Structures are given as C-alpha cells and as structure tokens.
PDB file of C-alpha atoms and ligand atoms in Angstrom:
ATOM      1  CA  UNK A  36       6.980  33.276 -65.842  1.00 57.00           C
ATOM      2  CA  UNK A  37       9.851  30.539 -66.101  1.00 51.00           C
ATOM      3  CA  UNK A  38      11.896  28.980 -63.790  1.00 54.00           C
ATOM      4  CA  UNK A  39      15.093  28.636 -64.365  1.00 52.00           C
ATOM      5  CA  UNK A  40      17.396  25.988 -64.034  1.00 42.00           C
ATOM      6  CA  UNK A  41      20.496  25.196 -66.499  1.00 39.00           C
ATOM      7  CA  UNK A  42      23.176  27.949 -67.405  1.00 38.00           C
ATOM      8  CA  UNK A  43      25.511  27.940 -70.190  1.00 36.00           C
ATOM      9  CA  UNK A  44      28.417  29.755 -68.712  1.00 33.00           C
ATOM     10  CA  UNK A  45      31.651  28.779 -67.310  1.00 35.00           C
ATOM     11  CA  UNK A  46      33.542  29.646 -64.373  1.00 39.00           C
ATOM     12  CA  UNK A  47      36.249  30.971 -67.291  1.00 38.00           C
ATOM     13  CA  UNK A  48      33.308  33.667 -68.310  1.00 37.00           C
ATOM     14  CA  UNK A  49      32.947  34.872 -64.506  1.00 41.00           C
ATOM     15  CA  UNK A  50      36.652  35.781 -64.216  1.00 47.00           C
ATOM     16  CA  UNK A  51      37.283  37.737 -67.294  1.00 56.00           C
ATOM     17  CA  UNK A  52      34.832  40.535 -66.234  1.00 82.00           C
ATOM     18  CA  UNK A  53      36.071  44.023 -66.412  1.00 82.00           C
ATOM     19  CA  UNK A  54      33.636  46.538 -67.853  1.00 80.00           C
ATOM     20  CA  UNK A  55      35.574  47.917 -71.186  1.00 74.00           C
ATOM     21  CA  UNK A  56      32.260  47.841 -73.200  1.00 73.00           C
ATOM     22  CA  UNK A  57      32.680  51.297 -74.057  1.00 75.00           C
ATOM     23  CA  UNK A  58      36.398  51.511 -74.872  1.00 74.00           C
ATOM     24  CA  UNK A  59      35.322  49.877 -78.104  1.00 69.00           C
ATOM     25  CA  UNK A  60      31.794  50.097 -78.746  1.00 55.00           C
ATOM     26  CA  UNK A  61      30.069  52.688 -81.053  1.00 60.00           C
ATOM     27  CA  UNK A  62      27.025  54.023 -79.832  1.00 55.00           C
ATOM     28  CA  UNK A  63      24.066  53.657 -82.427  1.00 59.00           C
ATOM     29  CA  UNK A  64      21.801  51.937 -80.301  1.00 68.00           C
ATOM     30  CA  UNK A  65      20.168  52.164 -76.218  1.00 75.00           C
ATOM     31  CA  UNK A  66      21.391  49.917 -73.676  1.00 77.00           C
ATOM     32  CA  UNK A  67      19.883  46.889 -73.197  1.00 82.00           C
ATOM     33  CA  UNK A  68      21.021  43.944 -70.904  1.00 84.00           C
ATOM     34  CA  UNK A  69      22.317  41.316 -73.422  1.00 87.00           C
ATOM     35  CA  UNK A  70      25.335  39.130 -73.138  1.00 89.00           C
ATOM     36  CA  UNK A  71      27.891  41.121 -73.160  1.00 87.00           C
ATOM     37  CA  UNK A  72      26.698  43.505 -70.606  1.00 89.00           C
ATOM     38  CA  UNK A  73      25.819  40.261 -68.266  1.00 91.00           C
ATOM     39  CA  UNK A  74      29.547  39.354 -68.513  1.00 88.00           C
ATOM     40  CA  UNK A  75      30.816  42.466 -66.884  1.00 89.00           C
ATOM     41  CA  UNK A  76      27.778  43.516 -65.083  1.00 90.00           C
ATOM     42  CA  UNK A  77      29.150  42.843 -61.828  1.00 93.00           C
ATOM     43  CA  UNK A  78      32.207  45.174 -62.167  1.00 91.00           C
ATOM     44  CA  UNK A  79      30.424  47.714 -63.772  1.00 92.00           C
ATOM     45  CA  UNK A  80      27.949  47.703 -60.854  1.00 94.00           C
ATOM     46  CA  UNK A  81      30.616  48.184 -58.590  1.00 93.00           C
ATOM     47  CA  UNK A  82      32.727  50.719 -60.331  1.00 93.00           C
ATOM     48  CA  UNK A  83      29.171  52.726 -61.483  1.00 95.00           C
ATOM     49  CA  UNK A  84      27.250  52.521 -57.746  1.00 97.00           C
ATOM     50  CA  UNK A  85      28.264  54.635 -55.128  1.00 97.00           C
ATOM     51  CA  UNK A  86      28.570  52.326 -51.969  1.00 98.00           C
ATOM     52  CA  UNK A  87      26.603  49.047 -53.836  1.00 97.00           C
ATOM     53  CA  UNK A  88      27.878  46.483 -50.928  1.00 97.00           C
ATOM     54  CA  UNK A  89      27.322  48.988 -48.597  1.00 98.00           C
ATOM     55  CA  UNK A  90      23.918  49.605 -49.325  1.00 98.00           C
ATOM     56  CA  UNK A  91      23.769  45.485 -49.577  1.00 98.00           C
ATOM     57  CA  UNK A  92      24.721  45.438 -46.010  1.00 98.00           C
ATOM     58  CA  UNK A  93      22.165  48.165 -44.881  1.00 98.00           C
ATOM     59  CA  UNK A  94      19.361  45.685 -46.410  1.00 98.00           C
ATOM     60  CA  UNK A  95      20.652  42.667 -44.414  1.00 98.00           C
ATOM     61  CA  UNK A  96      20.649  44.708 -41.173  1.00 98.00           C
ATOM     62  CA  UNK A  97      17.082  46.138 -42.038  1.00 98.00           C
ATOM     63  CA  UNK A  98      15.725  42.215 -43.460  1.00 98.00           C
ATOM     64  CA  UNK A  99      17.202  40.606 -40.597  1.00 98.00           C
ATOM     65  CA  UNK A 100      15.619  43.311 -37.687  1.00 97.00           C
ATOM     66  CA  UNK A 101      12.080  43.084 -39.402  1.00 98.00           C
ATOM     67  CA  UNK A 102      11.457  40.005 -41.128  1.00 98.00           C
ATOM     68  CA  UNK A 103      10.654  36.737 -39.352  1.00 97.00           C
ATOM     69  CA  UNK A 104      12.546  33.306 -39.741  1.00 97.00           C
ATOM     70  CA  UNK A 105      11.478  31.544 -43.008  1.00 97.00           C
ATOM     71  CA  UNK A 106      10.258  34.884 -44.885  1.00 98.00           C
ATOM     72  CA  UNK A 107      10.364  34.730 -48.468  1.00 98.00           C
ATOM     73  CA  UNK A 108      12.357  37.838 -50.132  1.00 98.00           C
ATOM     74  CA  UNK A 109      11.772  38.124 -54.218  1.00 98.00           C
ATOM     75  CA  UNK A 110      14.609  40.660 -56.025  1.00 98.00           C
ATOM     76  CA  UNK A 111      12.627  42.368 -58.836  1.00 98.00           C
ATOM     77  CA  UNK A 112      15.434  43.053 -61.484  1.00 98.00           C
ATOM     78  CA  UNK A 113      17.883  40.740 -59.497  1.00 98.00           C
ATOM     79  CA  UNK A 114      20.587  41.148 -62.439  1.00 97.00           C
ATOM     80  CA  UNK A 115      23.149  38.433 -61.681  1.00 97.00           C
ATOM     81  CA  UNK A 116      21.928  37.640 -57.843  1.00 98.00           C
ATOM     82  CA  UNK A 117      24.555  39.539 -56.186  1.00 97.00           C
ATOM     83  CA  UNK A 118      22.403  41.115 -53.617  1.00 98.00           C
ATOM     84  CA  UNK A 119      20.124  37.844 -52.665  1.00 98.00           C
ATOM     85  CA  UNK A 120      23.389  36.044 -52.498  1.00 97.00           C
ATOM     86  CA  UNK A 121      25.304  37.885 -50.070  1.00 97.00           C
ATOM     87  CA  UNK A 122      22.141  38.231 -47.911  1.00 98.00           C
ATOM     88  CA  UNK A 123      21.861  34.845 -47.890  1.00 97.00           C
ATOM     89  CA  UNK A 124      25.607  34.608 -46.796  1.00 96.00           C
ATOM     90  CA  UNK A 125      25.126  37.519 -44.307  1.00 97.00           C
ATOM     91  CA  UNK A 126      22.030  36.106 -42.825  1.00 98.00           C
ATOM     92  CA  UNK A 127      22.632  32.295 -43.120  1.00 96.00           C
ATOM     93  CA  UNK A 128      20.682  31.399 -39.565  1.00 96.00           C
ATOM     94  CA  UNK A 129      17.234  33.157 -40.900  1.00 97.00           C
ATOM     95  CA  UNK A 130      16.769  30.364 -43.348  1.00 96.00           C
ATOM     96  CA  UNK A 131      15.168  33.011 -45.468  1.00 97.00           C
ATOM     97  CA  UNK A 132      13.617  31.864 -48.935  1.00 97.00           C
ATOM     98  CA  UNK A 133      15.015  34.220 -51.783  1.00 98.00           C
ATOM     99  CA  UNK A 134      13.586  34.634 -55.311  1.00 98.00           C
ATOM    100  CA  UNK A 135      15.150  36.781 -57.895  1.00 98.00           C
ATOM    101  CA  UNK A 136      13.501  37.733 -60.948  1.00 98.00           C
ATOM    102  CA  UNK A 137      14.291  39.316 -64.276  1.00 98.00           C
ATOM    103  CA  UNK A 138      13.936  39.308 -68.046  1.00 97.00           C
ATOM    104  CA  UNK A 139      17.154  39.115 -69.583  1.00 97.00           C
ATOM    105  CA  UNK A 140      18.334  35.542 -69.888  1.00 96.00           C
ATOM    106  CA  UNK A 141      22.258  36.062 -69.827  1.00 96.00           C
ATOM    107  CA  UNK A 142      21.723  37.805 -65.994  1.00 96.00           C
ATOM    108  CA  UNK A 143      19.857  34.893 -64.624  1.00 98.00           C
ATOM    109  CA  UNK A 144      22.266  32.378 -66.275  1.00 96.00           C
ATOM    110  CA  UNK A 145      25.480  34.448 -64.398  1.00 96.00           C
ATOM    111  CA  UNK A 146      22.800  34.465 -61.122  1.00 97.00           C
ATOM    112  CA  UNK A 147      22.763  30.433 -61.474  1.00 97.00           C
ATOM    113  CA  UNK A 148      26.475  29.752 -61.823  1.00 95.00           C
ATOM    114  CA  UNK A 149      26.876  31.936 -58.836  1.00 95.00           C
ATOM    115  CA  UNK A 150      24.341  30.524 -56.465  1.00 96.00           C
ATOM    116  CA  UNK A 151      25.708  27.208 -58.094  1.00 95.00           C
ATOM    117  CA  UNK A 152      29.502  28.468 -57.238  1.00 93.00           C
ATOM    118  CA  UNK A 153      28.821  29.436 -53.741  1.00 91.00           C
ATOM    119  CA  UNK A 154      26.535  26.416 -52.883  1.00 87.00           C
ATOM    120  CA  UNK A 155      23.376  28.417 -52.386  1.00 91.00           C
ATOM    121  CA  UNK A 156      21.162  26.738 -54.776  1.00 88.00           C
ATOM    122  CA  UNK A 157      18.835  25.362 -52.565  1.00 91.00           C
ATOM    123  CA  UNK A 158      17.873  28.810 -51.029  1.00 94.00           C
ATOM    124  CA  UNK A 159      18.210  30.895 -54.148  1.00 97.00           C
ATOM    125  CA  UNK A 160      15.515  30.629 -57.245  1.00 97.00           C
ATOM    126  CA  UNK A 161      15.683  32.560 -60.114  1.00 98.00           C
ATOM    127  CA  UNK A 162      12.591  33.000 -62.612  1.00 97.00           C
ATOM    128  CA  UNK A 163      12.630  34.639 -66.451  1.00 98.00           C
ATOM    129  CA  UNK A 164       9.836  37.260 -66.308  1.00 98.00           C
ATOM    130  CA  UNK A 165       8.545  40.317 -66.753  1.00 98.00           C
ATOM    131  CA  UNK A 166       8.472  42.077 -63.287  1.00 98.00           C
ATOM    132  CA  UNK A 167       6.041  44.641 -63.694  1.00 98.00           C
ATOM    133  CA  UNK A 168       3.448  41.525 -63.516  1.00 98.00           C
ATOM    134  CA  UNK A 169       5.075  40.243 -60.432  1.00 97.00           C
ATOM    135  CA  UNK A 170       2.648  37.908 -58.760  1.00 95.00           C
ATOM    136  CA  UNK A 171       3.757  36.555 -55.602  1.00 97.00           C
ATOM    137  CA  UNK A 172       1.069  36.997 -53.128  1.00 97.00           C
ATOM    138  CA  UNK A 173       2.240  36.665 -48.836  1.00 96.00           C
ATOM    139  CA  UNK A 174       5.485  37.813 -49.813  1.00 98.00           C
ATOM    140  CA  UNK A 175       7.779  40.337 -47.095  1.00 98.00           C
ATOM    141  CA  UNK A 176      10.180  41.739 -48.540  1.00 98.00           C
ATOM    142  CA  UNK A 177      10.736  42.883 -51.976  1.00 98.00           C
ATOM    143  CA  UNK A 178      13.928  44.424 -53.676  1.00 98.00           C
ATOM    144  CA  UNK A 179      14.020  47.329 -56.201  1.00 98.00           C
ATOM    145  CA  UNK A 180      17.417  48.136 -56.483  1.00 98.00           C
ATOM    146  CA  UNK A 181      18.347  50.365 -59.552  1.00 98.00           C
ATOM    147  CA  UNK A 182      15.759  48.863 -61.371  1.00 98.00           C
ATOM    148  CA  UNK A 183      12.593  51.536 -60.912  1.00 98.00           C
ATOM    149  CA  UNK A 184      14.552  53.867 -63.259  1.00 98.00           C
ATOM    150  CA  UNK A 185      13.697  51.129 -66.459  1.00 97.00           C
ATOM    151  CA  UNK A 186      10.294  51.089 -66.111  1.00 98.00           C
ATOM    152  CA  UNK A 187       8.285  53.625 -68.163  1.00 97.00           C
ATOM    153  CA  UNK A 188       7.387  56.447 -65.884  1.00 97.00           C
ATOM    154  CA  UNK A 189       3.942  56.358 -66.483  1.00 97.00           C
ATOM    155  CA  UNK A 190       3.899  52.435 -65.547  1.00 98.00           C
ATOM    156  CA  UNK A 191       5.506  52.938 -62.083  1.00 98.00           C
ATOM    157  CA  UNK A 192       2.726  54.079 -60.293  1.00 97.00           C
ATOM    158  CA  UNK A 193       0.334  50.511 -60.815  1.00 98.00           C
ATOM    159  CA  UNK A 194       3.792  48.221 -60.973  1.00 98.00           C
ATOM    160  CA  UNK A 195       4.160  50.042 -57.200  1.00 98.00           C
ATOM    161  CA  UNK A 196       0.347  49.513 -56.050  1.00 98.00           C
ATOM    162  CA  UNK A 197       1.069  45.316 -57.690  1.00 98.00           C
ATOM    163  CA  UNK A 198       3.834  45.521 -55.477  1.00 98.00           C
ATOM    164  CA  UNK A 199       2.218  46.653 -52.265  1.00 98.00           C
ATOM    165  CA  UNK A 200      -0.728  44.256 -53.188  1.00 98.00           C
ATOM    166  CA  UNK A 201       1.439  41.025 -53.432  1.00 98.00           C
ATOM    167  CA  UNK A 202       2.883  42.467 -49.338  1.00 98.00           C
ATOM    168  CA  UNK A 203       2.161  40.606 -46.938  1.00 97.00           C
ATOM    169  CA  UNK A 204       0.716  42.996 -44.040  1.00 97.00           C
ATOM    170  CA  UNK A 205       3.680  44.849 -42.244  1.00 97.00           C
ATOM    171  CA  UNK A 206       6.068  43.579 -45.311  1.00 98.00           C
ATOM    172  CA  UNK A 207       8.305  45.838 -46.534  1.00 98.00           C
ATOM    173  CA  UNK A 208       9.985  47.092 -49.391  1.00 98.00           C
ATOM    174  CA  UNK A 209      13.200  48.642 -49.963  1.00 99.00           C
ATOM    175  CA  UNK A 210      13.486  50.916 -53.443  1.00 98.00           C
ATOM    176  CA  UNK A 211      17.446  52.252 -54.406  1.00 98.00           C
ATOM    177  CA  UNK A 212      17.408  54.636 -57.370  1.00 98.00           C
ATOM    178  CA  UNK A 213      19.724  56.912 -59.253  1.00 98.00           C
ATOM    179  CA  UNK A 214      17.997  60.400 -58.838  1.00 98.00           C
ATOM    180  CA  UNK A 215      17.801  63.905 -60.483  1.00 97.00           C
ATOM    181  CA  UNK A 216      17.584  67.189 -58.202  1.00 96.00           C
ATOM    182  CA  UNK A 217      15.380  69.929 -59.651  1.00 95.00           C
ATOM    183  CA  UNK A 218      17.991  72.698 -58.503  1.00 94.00           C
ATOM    184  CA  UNK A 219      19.748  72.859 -61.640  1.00 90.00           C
ATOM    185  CA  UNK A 220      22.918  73.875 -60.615  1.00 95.00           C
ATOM    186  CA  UNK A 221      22.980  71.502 -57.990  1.00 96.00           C
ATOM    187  CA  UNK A 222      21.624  68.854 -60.627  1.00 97.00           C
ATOM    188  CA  UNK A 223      24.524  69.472 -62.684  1.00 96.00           C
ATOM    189  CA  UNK A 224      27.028  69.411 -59.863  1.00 97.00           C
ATOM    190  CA  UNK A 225      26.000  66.184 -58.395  1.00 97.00           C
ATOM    191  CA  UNK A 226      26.552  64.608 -62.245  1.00 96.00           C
ATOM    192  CA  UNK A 227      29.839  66.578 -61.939  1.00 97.00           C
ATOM    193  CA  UNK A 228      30.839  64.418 -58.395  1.00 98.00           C
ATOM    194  CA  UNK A 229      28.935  61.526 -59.711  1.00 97.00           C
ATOM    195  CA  UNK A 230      31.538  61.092 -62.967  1.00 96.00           C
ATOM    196  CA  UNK A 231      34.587  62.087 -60.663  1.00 97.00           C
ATOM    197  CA  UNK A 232      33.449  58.956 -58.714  1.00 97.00           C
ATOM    198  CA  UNK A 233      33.519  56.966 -61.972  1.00 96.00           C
ATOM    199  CA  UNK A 234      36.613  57.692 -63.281  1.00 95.00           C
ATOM    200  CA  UNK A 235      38.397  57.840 -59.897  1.00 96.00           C
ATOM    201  CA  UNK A 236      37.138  54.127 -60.595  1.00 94.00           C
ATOM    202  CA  UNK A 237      39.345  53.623 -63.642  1.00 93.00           C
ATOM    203  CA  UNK A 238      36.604  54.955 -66.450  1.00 91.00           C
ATOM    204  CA  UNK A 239      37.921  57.177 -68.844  1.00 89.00           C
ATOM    205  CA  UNK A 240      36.093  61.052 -69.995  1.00 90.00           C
ATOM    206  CA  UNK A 241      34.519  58.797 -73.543  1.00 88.00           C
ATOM    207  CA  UNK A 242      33.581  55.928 -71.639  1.00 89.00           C
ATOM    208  CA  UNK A 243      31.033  58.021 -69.686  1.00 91.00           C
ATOM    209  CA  UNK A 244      30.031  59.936 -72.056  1.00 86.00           C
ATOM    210  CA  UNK A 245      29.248  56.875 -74.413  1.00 88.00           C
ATOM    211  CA  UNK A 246      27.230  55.073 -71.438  1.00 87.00           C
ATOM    212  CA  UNK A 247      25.267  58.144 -71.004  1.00 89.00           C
ATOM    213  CA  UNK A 248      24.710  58.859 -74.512  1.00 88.00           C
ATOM    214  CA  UNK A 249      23.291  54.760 -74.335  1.00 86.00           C
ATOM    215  CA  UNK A 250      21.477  54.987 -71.267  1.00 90.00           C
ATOM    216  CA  UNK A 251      19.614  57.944 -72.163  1.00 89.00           C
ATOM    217  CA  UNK A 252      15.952  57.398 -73.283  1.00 89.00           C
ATOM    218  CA  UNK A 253      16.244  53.938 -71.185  1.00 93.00           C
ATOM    219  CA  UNK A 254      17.003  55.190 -68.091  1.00 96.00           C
ATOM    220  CA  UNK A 255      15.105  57.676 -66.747  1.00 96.00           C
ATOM    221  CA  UNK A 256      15.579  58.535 -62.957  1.00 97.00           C
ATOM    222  CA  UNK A 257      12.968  61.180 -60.454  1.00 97.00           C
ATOM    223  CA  UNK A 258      13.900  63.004 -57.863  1.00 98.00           C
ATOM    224  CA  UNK A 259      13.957  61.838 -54.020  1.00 98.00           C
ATOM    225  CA  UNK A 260      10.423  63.344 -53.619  1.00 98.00           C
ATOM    226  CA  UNK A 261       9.060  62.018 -56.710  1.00 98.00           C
ATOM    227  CA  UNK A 262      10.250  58.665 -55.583  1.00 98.00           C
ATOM    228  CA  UNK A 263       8.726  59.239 -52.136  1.00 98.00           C
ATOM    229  CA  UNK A 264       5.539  60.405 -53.871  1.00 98.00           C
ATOM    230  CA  UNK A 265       4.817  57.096 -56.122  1.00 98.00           C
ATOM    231  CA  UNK A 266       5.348  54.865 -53.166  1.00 98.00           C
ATOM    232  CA  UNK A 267       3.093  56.669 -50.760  1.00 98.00           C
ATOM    233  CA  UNK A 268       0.469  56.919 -54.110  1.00 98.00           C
ATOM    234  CA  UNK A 269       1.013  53.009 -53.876  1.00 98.00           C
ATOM    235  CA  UNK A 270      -0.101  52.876 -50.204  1.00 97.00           C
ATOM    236  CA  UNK A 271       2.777  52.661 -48.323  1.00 98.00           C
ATOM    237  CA  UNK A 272       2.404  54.655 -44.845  1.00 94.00           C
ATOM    238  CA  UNK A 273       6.146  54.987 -43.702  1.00 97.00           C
ATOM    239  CA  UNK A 274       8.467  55.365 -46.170  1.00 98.00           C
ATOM    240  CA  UNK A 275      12.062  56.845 -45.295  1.00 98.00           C
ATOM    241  CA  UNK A 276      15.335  56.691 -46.766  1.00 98.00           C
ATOM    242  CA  UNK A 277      18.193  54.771 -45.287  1.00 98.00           C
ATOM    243  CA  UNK A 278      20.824  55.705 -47.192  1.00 98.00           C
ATOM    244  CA  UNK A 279      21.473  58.863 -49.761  1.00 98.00           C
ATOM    245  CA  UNK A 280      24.919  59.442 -51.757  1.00 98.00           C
ATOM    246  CA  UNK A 281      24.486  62.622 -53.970  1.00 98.00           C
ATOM    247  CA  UNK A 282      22.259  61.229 -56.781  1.00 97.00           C
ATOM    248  CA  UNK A 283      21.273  58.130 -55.790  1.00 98.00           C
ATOM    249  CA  UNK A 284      19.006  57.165 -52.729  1.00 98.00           C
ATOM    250  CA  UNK A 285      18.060  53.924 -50.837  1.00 98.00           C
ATOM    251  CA  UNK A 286      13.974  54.067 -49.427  1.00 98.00           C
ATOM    252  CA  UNK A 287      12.120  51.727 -46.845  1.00 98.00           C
ATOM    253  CA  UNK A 288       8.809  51.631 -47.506  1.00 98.00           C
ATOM    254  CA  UNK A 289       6.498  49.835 -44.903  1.00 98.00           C
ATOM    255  CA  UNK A 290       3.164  48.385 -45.294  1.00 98.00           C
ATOM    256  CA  UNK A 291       0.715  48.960 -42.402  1.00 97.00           C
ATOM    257  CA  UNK A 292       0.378  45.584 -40.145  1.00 94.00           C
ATOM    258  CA  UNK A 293      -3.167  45.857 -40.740  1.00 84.00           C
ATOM    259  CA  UNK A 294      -4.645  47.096 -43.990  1.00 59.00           C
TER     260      UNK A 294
HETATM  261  C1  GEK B 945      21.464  44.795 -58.334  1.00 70.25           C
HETATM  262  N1  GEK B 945      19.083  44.995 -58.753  1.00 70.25           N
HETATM  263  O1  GEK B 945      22.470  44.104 -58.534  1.00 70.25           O
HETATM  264  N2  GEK B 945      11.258  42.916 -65.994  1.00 70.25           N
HETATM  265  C2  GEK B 945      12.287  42.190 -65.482  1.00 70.25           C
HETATM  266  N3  GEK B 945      13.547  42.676 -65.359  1.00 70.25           N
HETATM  267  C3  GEK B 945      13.776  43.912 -65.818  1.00 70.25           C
HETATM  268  C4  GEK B 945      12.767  44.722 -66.397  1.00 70.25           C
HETATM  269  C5  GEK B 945      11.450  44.168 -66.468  1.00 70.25           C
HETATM  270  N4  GEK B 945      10.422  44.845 -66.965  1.00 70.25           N
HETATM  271  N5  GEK B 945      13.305  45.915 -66.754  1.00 70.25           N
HETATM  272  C6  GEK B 945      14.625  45.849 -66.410  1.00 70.25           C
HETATM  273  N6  GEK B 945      14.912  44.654 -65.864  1.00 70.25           N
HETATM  274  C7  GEK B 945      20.382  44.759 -59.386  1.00 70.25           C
HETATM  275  C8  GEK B 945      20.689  45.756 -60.467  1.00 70.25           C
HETATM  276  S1  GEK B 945      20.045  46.457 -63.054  1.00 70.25           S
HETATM  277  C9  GEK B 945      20.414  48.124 -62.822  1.00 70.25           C
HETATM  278  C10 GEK B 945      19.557  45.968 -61.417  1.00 70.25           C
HETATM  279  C11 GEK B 945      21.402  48.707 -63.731  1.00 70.25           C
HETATM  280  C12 GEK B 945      16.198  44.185 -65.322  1.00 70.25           C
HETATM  281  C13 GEK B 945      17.370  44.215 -66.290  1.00 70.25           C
HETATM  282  O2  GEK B 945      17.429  43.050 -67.076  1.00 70.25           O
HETATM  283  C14 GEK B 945      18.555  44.349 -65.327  1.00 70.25           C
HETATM  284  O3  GEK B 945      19.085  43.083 -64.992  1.00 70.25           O
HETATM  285  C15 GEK B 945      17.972  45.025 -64.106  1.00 70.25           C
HETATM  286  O4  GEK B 945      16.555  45.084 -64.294  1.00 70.25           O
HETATM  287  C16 GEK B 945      18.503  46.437 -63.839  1.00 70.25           C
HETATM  288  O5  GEK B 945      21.322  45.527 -57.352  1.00 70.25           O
HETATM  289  O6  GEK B 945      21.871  48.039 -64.634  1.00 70.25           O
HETATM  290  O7  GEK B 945      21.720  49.961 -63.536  1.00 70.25           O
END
C-alpha cells in the first residue's frame, strides 16, 4: 500500500462540485470512481444518502462512548475523508489517530486538500490500496460505509473475517449499506421512496435512471439479514443496527473483549 502525500487539486476544483454527471453523460460503461466522479462526490453523497451526516454523527457518539483516548480508527473506502474529518472535528479532545484508505487516486487527492483545508493533516493519513488486503493489526475501530456493496459477494465473507482479525479485542466495527428487501413489493416500494428522496434532492427521472443503469453489475447490495449473517460468519458476537432508513442500514458489530 502507498502513502499518500501531494494532491494536484485546487481549492477552485472543491467549489465547483454539483453532481450533473448524468445530465450529460451516455451510459456505455459501469461506474467507476475516476476524476470526474471525485469532483462531485461529495454532493452526490449528500443528495444520494439518506441522512449521510446524520449517520456521521451516530459514529462519533458510538467512537467516542467505546473507544479509548489515542485509538487508531482506519476508513476502508474513505472516498474523499468526509467522515474521518468531521469525527476528528466532532471529537477533537480524543486525540484519536485516523487512517483512511482507498484505491482510486482522485478520492484520496480531494481527502488531502481537505484535511490540508481544515488543518487536520497531522491526525488524518490517507493510503492508496486495495482494502480487501487491509492489514492493520491492534486497530479499534474500522469504517465500512457504503463501501461493502463493491466488493464481489463471494469475497465479503474472508475481507469480513481480515477485518475482525486486524480488531483489536473489544474493537468494533461499524458497516452502512444500501440494502434490498426480499418482499418484492416492498422491495420495489422502498426503490419507489428511495428515488422520491433523490429527486426531492434536485435529480431529475433520466438522471436516476442513468446512475442505476451504471451502477448496476458494480453495485450489488444484500438484505439487512444477509448483512447481519456475513458479519456474525466473520466472528462478530453482537452485532445490531443503529440506524435504518428504508433501504439502507447502519450495523455495530463488536468483537468479544476476549477471543
Ligand atoms: C463515505 N465511505 O464517504 N479497495 C479500496 N477502495 C475501494 C475498493 C477496494 N477494493 N472498492 C471500492 N473502493 C465513503 C463512501 S464510496 C460509496 C464510500 C459510494 C472505494 C471507491 O474508490 C470509493 O471511494 C468507495 O470505495 C465507495 O462514507 O460511492 O456509494
């Protein structure tokens, strides 16, 4: 893995960031997290997740009740740092140690000039790599927010049991996913409320149904039991969810103190 520490992007680049990706694009190819998507990301996370800062602020309360002073917290899929950098805003006096990784370039350079923006460099690190070969042994706390739903279903299972390995005993982690429900018609109304959301957020009919059409064979989301399944498979003893919006969910997943 690489650690990263230059980025190539202005403060000009971070303000002109609506998502319009799909006013204009034609769809012959799958998402995938390139430059132009690390532009707008942070809009489009906010207009696409129900509750994002929200859910941000649930993790501080649960990081800052369980872990001790000092604890290091690594973001698997950390995107452009948002999350590590308002904990470490939220929860200045823990002098936490925060690690984000992920393995598109243009994310971590936008996670750089923001930690570099807001003065946070010296608690926030950011490393190029592959996450499903995480290796940070004695770590307590790591983040899987949205991020699950990219890795190959069949590779979730070990990348969960790597995860609970690297734990330090009683460490936690906290999992948010987009899910499905297996109630069809309850399936297909939750999409229904789920698009409502978006375009009550200024996305127009096409623009979903182009970001669907694109996110199709990349993501591919469970349900809330399948979820709970793979991380109790992985060896977690308590897991529970701390926050559900229609289709997508927010898990705490606990390691035993002793194991
Ligand atoms: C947030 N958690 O702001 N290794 C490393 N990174 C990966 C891999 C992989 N194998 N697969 C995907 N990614 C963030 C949002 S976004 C979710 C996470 C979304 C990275 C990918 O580059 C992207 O930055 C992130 O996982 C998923 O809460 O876009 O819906």
């Amino acid at each position: 893995m690489k650690k990263i520490t230059q980025n190539k992007y202005s403060a000009q680049d971070q303000s002109e960031g609506r998502d319009s990706l799909f006013q204009t694009e034609r769809i012959n190819r799958d998402f995938i997290f390139d430059d132009r998507v690390a532009q707008v990301f942070d809009d489009m996370l906010d207009r696409s997740v129900p509750h994002y800062q929200e859910v941000i602020h649930s993790i501080a309360r649960i990081v800052g009740c369980l872990l001790e002073e000092g604890s290091q917290i690594v973001d698997l899929g950390c995107s452009t740092g948002t999350t590590l950098l308002q904990l470490s805003r939220i929860l200045e006096e823990k002098k936490f140690h925060y690690l984000g990784i992920d393995n598109s370039p243009a994310m971590l350079d936008k996670a750089i000039l923001k930690a570099e923006l807001f003065s946070r460099q010296e608690c926030l690190h950011f490393i190029n790599g592959d996450i499903t070969k995480v290796d940070q042994p004695g770590t307590s706390a790591f983040l899987l927010n949205y991020t699950l739903q990219f890795i190959r279903p069949l590779n979730r299972e070990p990348f969960l049991r790597r995860i609970y390995e690297s734990l330090r005993p009683g460490g936690i982690l906290i999992l948010s996913e987009k899910i499905i429900s297996h109630h069809p018609g309850l399936n297909r109304r939750y999409i229904e409320i789920y698009h409502q959301f978006k375009k009550e957020r200024g996305y127009s009919e096409l623009e979903i149904a182009k970001k669907r059409e694109a996110l199709e064979n990349v993501l591919i989301p469970c349900s809330l039991e399948e979820n709970r399944n793979l991380l109790q498979a992985a060896g977690f003893t308590e897991v529970e969810p701390f926050f559900q919006w229609f289709n997508f969910v927010s898990f705490l997943a606990v390691k035993p103190p002793t194991s």
